[in-house]
Short mmCIF file of C-alpha atoms in Angstrom, two decimals:
data_model
loop_
_atom_site.label_atom_id
_atom_site.label_comp_id
_atom_site.label_asym_id
_atom_site.label_seq_id
_atom_site.Cartn_x
_atom_site.Cartn_y
_atom_site.Cartn_z
CA MET A 220 37.02 140.10 126.73
CA ALA A 221 37.60 144.10 127.52
CA LYS A 222 39.04 145.39 124.73
CA LEU A 223 42.73 146.95 125.05
CA ASN A 224 44.03 150.61 124.96
CA LEU A 225 46.71 150.71 122.37
CA ALA A 226 48.90 154.31 121.65
CA LEU A 227 50.86 154.98 119.24
CA TYR A 228 53.08 157.91 119.40
CA TRP A 229 55.74 159.17 117.06
CA ALA A 230 58.04 161.55 118.90
CA SER A 231 61.23 162.71 117.07
CA SER A 232 60.78 160.56 113.87
CA CYS A 233 60.17 160.35 110.13
CA GLY A 234 56.56 158.50 110.61
CA GLY A 235 57.78 155.81 109.16
CA CYS A 236 56.85 153.28 112.02
CA ASP A 237 53.52 154.47 112.33
CA VAL A 238 53.08 153.59 108.17
CA ALA A 239 55.01 150.20 109.36
CA VAL A 240 52.10 149.18 111.55
CA LEU A 241 49.46 149.65 109.09
CA ASP A 242 51.55 148.34 105.93
CA VAL A 243 49.84 145.01 108.14
CA ASN A 244 46.95 145.26 105.72
CA GLU A 245 43.77 143.99 106.63
CA LYS A 246 45.01 143.22 109.86
CA ILE A 247 45.06 146.14 111.27
CA LEU A 248 41.34 145.28 111.30
CA ASP A 249 41.74 141.93 113.98
CA ILE A 250 43.67 144.91 115.91
CA ALA A 251 40.54 147.36 116.11
CA ALA A 252 38.62 144.58 116.80
CA VAL A 253 40.15 144.10 120.03
CA ALA A 254 41.90 147.24 120.66
CA ASP A 255 40.72 150.80 121.06
CA ILE A 256 43.58 153.16 119.79
CA VAL A 257 43.45 156.01 121.97
CA LEU A 258 46.33 157.84 120.67
CA TRP A 259 47.98 157.94 117.09
CA PRO A 260 48.77 160.90 115.56
CA VAL A 261 48.96 159.75 111.86
CA ALA A 262 45.80 158.14 112.02
CA VAL A 263 43.40 159.38 114.29
CA ASP A 264 42.36 162.25 116.34
CA GLY A 265 43.46 162.25 120.27
CA LYS A 266 44.68 165.26 121.67
CA TYR A 267 47.89 165.72 124.42
CA ALA A 268 44.44 166.81 126.71
CA ASP A 269 43.35 163.42 126.33
CA ILE A 270 45.85 161.31 127.51
CA GLU A 271 46.21 164.13 130.28
CA ALA A 272 42.85 163.46 131.77
CA MET A 273 43.01 159.58 131.25
CA GLU A 274 43.96 157.43 135.20
CA PRO A 275 47.42 156.28 135.37
CA GLY A 276 47.43 152.50 133.46
CA THR A 277 44.39 152.88 131.58
CA ILE A 278 46.93 152.23 128.28
CA ASP A 279 47.22 148.58 128.01
CA VAL A 280 49.91 148.57 125.57
CA CYS A 281 51.83 152.17 124.10
CA LEU A 282 54.26 152.10 121.48
CA PHE A 283 56.32 154.74 121.53
CA ASN A 284 58.73 155.19 118.20
CA GLY A 285 60.40 158.30 117.76
CA ALA A 286 63.91 159.59 119.61
CA VAL A 287 63.90 162.32 122.29
CA ARG A 288 64.94 164.95 120.83
CA ASN A 289 63.22 168.41 122.48
CA SER A 290 61.37 169.11 125.59
CA GLU A 291 57.94 168.03 123.98
CA ASN A 292 59.10 165.02 123.19
CA GLU A 293 60.41 163.99 127.07
CA HIS A 294 57.11 165.12 129.02
CA ILE A 295 55.36 163.14 126.42
CA ALA A 296 57.44 160.57 127.18
CA MET A 297 56.83 160.90 130.47
CA LEU A 298 53.29 160.86 129.92
CA LEU A 299 52.55 158.13 128.16
CA ARG A 300 54.79 156.02 130.42
CA GLU A 301 52.14 157.23 133.48
CA LYS A 302 49.35 156.12 131.52
CA SER A 303 50.27 153.08 130.17
CA LYS A 304 51.24 150.07 131.81
CA VAL A 305 53.03 148.48 129.01
CA MET A 306 55.86 151.20 127.29
CA VAL A 307 57.53 149.75 124.11
CA ALA A 308 60.65 151.34 122.85
CA PHE A 309 59.82 150.76 118.70
CA GLY A 310 61.67 151.56 115.90
CA SER A 311 65.43 152.29 115.94
CA CYS A 312 64.69 155.66 117.20
CA ALA A 313 63.39 154.98 120.10
CA VAL A 314 65.46 152.09 120.90
CA SER A 315 68.60 153.96 120.10
CA GLY A 316 68.50 156.97 118.69
CA GLY A 317 68.09 156.26 114.64
CA ILE A 318 69.16 158.22 111.98
CA PRO A 319 67.88 161.62 114.47
CA ALA A 320 70.64 161.29 116.53
CA LEU A 321 73.41 161.43 114.33
CA ALA A 322 72.79 165.18 114.69
CA ASN A 323 74.68 163.67 118.06
CA PHE A 324 77.56 164.11 116.28
CA LYS A 325 77.24 167.99 115.69
CA GLU A 326 77.18 170.43 118.38
CA ARG A 327 73.53 171.61 119.04
CA ASP A 328 73.99 175.37 118.18
CA GLU A 329 75.16 174.12 115.04
CA VAL A 330 72.11 172.44 113.87
CA LEU A 331 70.35 175.65 114.52
CA LYS A 332 72.68 178.00 113.21
CA ARG A 333 72.81 175.47 109.58
CA VAL A 334 69.03 175.38 109.70
CA PHE A 335 67.49 178.66 110.32
CA MET A 336 70.25 180.51 109.59
CA GLU A 337 73.10 179.06 106.62
CA THR A 338 70.70 176.64 104.12
CA PRO A 339 70.65 178.35 100.79
CA SER A 340 66.41 178.45 101.09
CA THR A 341 66.96 179.80 104.09
CA VAL A 342 66.27 184.19 104.87
CA ASN A 343 66.75 185.11 108.20
CA PRO A 344 68.46 188.71 108.11
CA GLU A 345 67.73 188.90 111.67
CA GLY A 346 69.07 185.92 113.01
CA VAL A 347 66.00 184.58 114.31
CA LEU A 348 66.15 181.76 116.45
CA PRO A 349 62.99 179.57 117.90
CA LEU A 350 62.41 180.34 121.03
CA THR A 351 60.54 178.69 124.15
CA ARG A 352 58.38 181.32 125.25
CA CYS A 353 57.14 184.15 123.07
CA GLU A 354 54.73 187.35 123.37
CA VAL A 355 52.36 187.41 121.08
CA PRO A 356 49.83 190.76 121.58
CA GLU A 357 47.10 187.86 122.25
CA GLY A 358 49.54 186.04 124.57
CA THR A 359 52.41 183.79 125.30
CA LEU A 360 52.66 181.13 122.80
CA SER A 361 55.69 178.16 123.91
CA LEU A 362 57.71 175.59 121.96
CA PRO A 363 59.83 172.46 123.49
CA GLU A 364 63.40 173.11 123.99
CA PHE A 365 65.87 171.53 121.65
CA TYR A 366 67.76 169.58 123.34
CA LYS A 367 71.41 169.44 123.42
CA TYR A 368 71.58 165.47 123.10
CA VAL A 369 69.47 163.74 121.20
CA HIS A 370 68.03 160.41 124.42
CA CYS A 371 65.96 157.16 123.32
CA LEU A 372 63.17 156.54 124.42
CA ASP A 373 64.75 154.57 128.45
CA GLN A 374 66.90 157.47 128.79
CA VAL A 375 64.01 159.35 130.16
CA VAL A 376 61.37 156.65 130.83
CA GLU A 377 61.13 152.78 131.74
CA VAL A 378 60.67 150.76 129.19
CA ASP A 379 59.10 147.11 129.48
CA TYR A 380 60.19 146.36 125.46
CA TYR A 381 62.23 147.12 122.43
CA VAL A 382 61.07 146.23 119.11
CA PRO A 383 64.07 147.25 116.72
CA GLY A 384 64.01 148.56 113.16
CA CYS A 385 63.82 151.37 111.13
CA PRO A 386 61.51 150.48 110.32
CA PRO A 387 60.40 146.93 111.97
CA THR A 388 58.73 145.24 109.76
CA PRO A 389 55.01 144.56 108.60
CA GLN A 390 55.96 140.34 109.78
CA ARG A 391 57.75 141.61 113.69
CA ILE A 392 54.96 143.55 114.08
CA TRP A 393 52.36 141.36 113.85
CA ASP A 394 53.83 138.61 115.78
CA VAL A 395 54.37 141.66 118.49
CA VAL A 396 51.02 142.77 118.00
CA GLN A 397 49.62 138.27 118.89
CA ALA A 398 52.05 138.10 121.66
CA ILE A 399 50.96 141.24 123.59
CA VAL A 400 46.48 140.74 122.51
CA SER A 401 47.63 137.15 124.17
CA GLY A 402 49.16 138.31 126.83
CA ASN A 403 52.36 135.86 125.71
CA LEU A 404 55.20 138.58 126.07
CA PRO A 405 58.78 137.69 127.34
CA PRO A 406 60.13 139.04 130.52
CA ARG A 407 59.97 142.72 131.26
CA GLY A 408 63.47 144.76 129.23
CA ALA A 409 63.42 141.70 126.46
CA THR A 410 63.27 142.31 122.96
CA VAL A 411 60.69 141.15 121.42
CA GLY A 412 59.91 141.32 117.39
CA ALA A 413 63.75 140.79 115.79
CA THR A 414 66.04 136.85 116.49
CA GLU A 415 68.66 136.39 119.23
CA LYS A 416 71.32 135.69 116.49
CA SER A 417 72.82 137.58 113.61
CA LEU A 418 71.68 138.60 110.22
CA CYS A 419 74.54 136.02 108.96
CA ASP A 420 72.97 133.52 110.11
CA GLU A 421 69.76 133.83 108.05
CA CYS A 422 71.55 135.43 105.39
CA LYS A 423 71.83 133.00 102.27
CA ARG A 424 74.49 134.40 101.08
CA ILE A 425 77.84 132.07 100.47
CA LYS A 426 80.67 133.00 102.81
CA GLN A 427 83.97 131.32 102.33
CA ASN A 428 86.90 132.58 103.14
CA LYS A 429 86.77 136.63 105.15
CA LYS A 430 90.09 138.11 103.98
CA VAL A 431 89.45 142.07 103.49
CA LYS A 432 92.01 143.72 101.78
CA ARG A 433 90.72 146.99 101.10
CA PHE A 434 86.61 148.29 101.75
CA TYR A 435 84.91 149.60 98.67
CA ARG A 436 81.82 152.05 98.90
CA VAL A 437 79.20 150.56 97.62
CA HIS A 438 79.20 152.28 94.46
CA GLU A 439 82.92 151.14 93.39
CA ILE A 440 81.85 147.62 93.07
CA ILE A 441 79.28 145.77 91.26
CA PRO A 442 79.05 142.66 94.13
CA ASP A 443 78.38 139.30 93.13
CA PRO A 444 74.78 138.48 94.46
CA GLU A 445 75.67 135.31 95.48
CA ARG A 446 78.40 135.91 97.92
CA CYS A 447 79.14 137.13 100.96
CA LEU A 448 78.81 141.27 100.87
CA LEU A 449 81.96 142.15 103.73
CA GLU A 450 84.14 139.50 101.49
CA GLN A 451 84.08 141.55 99.14
CA GLY A 452 84.73 144.08 100.85
CA LEU A 453 81.74 146.09 101.50
CA LEU A 454 80.84 147.09 105.03
CA CYS A 455 78.36 145.37 105.95
CA MET A 456 77.30 145.04 109.29
CA GLY A 457 75.47 141.72 109.55
CA PRO A 458 77.60 139.94 111.82
CA VAL A 459 77.07 142.27 114.89
CA THR A 460 72.91 142.99 114.07
CA ARG A 461 70.13 140.77 115.21
CA GLY A 462 68.43 139.11 112.75
CA GLY A 463 64.55 139.41 111.98
CA CYS A 464 64.62 142.00 109.14
CA GLY A 465 64.08 139.68 105.97
CA ALA A 466 67.16 140.75 105.04
CA GLN A 467 65.70 143.37 102.87
CA CYS A 468 68.88 145.40 102.73
CA ILE A 469 71.26 142.09 101.39
CA SER A 470 68.46 140.42 98.63
CA ALA A 471 68.38 143.75 97.41
CA ASN A 472 72.49 143.37 97.15
CA MET A 473 73.06 146.23 99.92
CA PRO A 474 75.50 145.88 102.74
CA CYS A 475 72.82 146.04 106.27
CA ARG A 476 73.60 149.06 107.70
CA GLY A 477 72.33 147.63 111.16
CA CYS A 478 69.26 148.60 111.69
CA TYR A 479 67.97 146.46 114.03
CA GLY A 480 70.81 147.22 117.01
CA PRO A 481 72.99 144.88 118.48
CA LEU A 482 73.41 141.33 119.36
CA PRO A 483 72.16 140.15 122.48
CA GLY A 484 74.93 141.13 125.26
CA VAL A 485 76.44 143.95 123.19
CA ILE A 486 76.25 147.17 124.74
CA ASP A 487 78.00 148.82 121.77
CA GLN A 488 77.64 147.86 118.45
CA GLY A 489 79.24 150.15 116.37
CA ALA A 490 82.59 149.10 118.40
CA LYS A 491 82.01 145.28 118.16
CA TYR A 492 81.86 145.62 115.06
CA ILE A 493 85.17 147.08 114.66
CA SER A 494 86.39 144.57 116.69
CA SER A 495 84.69 142.62 114.08
CA ILE A 496 86.23 143.89 111.06
CA GLY A 497 89.17 144.34 112.73
CA SER A 498 89.54 139.88 112.63
CA ILE A 499 89.20 140.02 109.09
CA MET A 500 91.72 143.20 107.63
CA ASP A 501 94.49 140.97 105.75
CA VAL A 502 97.23 142.73 106.57
CA GLN A 503 100.90 142.17 108.01
CA SER A 504 101.73 145.91 109.38
CA PRO A 505 100.80 148.89 110.62
CA GLU A 506 101.16 150.52 107.40
CA GLU A 507 98.81 148.68 105.87
CA VAL A 508 96.07 148.50 108.59
CA GLU A 509 96.45 152.35 108.26
CA SER A 510 95.64 152.58 104.47
CA LEU A 511 92.75 149.38 104.65
CA LEU A 512 91.06 152.24 107.35
CA GLU A 513 91.44 154.48 104.90
CA THR A 514 89.30 153.05 102.54
CA ILE A 515 86.85 153.55 104.95
CA ALA A 516 84.66 156.32 104.10
CA ASP A 517 82.36 157.43 106.99
CA PRO A 518 83.59 154.91 110.14
CA ALA A 519 81.66 156.76 112.83
CA GLY A 520 78.26 157.62 111.02
CA THR A 521 78.07 154.08 109.06
CA PHE A 522 79.66 152.21 112.10
CA TYR A 523 76.87 154.22 114.55
CA ARG A 524 74.00 154.72 111.71
CA PHE A 525 70.86 153.96 114.36
CA GLY A 526 72.87 153.91 117.76
CA MET A 527 74.09 157.25 118.58
CA SER A 528 72.72 157.68 121.83
CA THR A 529 73.92 154.38 122.91
CA ALA A 530 77.05 154.72 121.84
CA LEU A 531 79.81 154.20 124.84
CA LEU A 532 81.65 157.35 122.64
CA ARG A 533 79.07 160.42 123.26
CA GLY A 534 79.85 162.06 119.62
CA ALA A 535 80.13 165.73 120.28
CA ASN A 536 77.73 166.86 122.82
CA ARG A 537 78.58 164.84 125.84
CA MET B 124 39.51 188.86 127.77
CA GLY B 125 38.48 186.48 124.70
CA ARG B 126 38.71 182.78 124.28
CA ARG B 127 42.36 180.58 123.35
CA ILE B 128 41.22 177.31 122.02
CA THR B 129 44.40 175.14 121.56
CA ILE B 130 44.31 172.64 118.95
CA ASP B 131 47.36 169.91 119.89
CA PRO B 132 48.83 167.71 118.50
CA ILE B 133 47.59 168.47 114.53
CA THR B 134 46.35 164.45 113.78
CA ARG B 135 46.67 162.67 110.15
CA LEU B 136 49.61 164.25 108.64
CA GLU B 137 53.08 163.60 108.95
CA GLY B 138 55.18 166.14 111.16
CA HIS B 139 54.17 167.51 114.54
CA GLY B 140 52.12 170.83 114.55
CA LYS B 141 50.46 172.77 117.32
CA ILE B 142 47.82 175.57 116.26
CA GLU B 143 46.42 178.09 118.51
CA ILE B 144 43.70 180.20 118.18
CA PHE B 145 42.48 183.84 119.73
CA LEU B 146 38.88 184.35 119.34
CA ASP B 147 37.59 187.81 120.50
CA ASP B 148 35.04 188.77 123.18
CA ALA B 149 31.90 187.93 120.13
CA GLY B 150 33.69 185.00 119.69
CA ALA B 151 35.46 185.97 116.17
CA VAL B 152 39.18 184.73 114.88
CA GLU B 153 40.93 187.45 116.01
CA ASN B 154 44.23 185.73 115.16
CA VAL B 155 45.98 182.48 114.77
CA TYR B 156 49.10 180.76 115.10
CA PHE B 157 50.41 177.43 113.31
CA GLN B 158 53.23 176.04 115.19
CA ILE B 159 56.00 173.04 114.35
CA PRO B 160 57.47 171.84 117.49
CA GLU B 161 60.50 169.48 116.05
CA LEU B 162 63.28 169.71 114.34
CA ARG B 163 66.06 166.74 113.62
CA GLY B 164 68.63 168.70 111.50
CA PHE B 165 69.17 166.63 108.78
CA GLU B 166 70.56 169.74 106.82
CA LYS B 167 73.85 170.06 109.21
CA PHE B 168 73.56 165.98 110.76
CA CYS B 169 74.24 164.73 107.07
CA GLU B 170 77.54 166.91 106.90
CA GLY B 171 80.09 164.26 106.48
CA ARG B 172 77.87 161.51 105.27
CA PRO B 173 79.48 159.84 102.23
CA VAL B 174 77.32 161.05 99.41
CA GLU B 175 75.97 157.30 98.72
CA GLU B 176 74.98 156.84 102.05
CA LEU B 177 72.61 159.70 101.76
CA PRO B 178 69.48 157.82 100.33
CA ARG B 179 69.30 155.43 102.95
CA ILE B 180 69.40 158.59 105.14
CA VAL B 181 67.30 161.07 103.60
CA SER B 182 64.51 159.19 102.99
CA ARG B 183 64.01 159.09 106.92
CA ILE B 184 62.70 162.72 106.70
CA CYS B 185 59.73 161.60 106.34
CA GLY B 186 58.87 157.72 105.90
CA VAL B 187 55.05 158.56 105.56
#
């Protein structure tokens, strides 16, 4: 059997998804046995020019992580889409914007001003900002355009499969690789590497009575490690988040932050969570609702921690 | 007119980088520009987030 051509790319990302792929450990040798890696900036030496020179469809599978923050991210996404038979949105940023999309709560120009002019470690008395074109004595230099809005991958190109997680866990990555190699993939558009049920379904904590009188921030209580975190007043996103992550956060006695994304059929994870906690609030009057909601420190940033590119409410920039 | 060599992307490190090398007529390096074509803006979007959540946000500055 001919070897597969595999590309792994990071757009606006942290590299954690790439490291998660390496965290399959010695199985990376099994991947190398069945696939040639044609692009993987963190680990091998492919250049954009090599990809541009390929015929369309040369790449069998592209695992694309990172959000689309600037024009280079979009350009490479379109390039890899053209050259790839199967395009996979890999990790929370590519699936729904992820942590970089928290910037959708801010205006684009506020971000640039803060970063390049205001931070205490910055000395920039002339207020120089990055330019997309810059003339130097030797020629013209170019930089990508910093977009107004952080997009996820399927907002700029067609995506065949989604692998959620920040990052996807190595075991789930291995499952996905095996499915690709064996050709045993579900219909296009499916989410793979995650379960179809909520994290609560695989959470072993004791669930008794969901009646919450107030919410707590994680430093305000030491939660009982045996009992449901949400019942103890911690804002655990488990009820509205896909399982498959191995429940790592809740195993460390920390609430789920929702990185595996919404359940099947749900388009807005944060809105679903508002509905979910609305049903467990133990309140009798509008005043009690108000005071209970005041115990939530950062509702938008918590409920949309990984999903601001796909949120129905588009933040500051739309 | 000298040559221009573009290395894009720089590989096997965390983050995005591009190098433009300009050579003179004799083929010697005249000037080199190192560019970082990425920005996410943690400096701004961390504002308004609860302080106890920051360890789980800023750990995504670099996951390598």
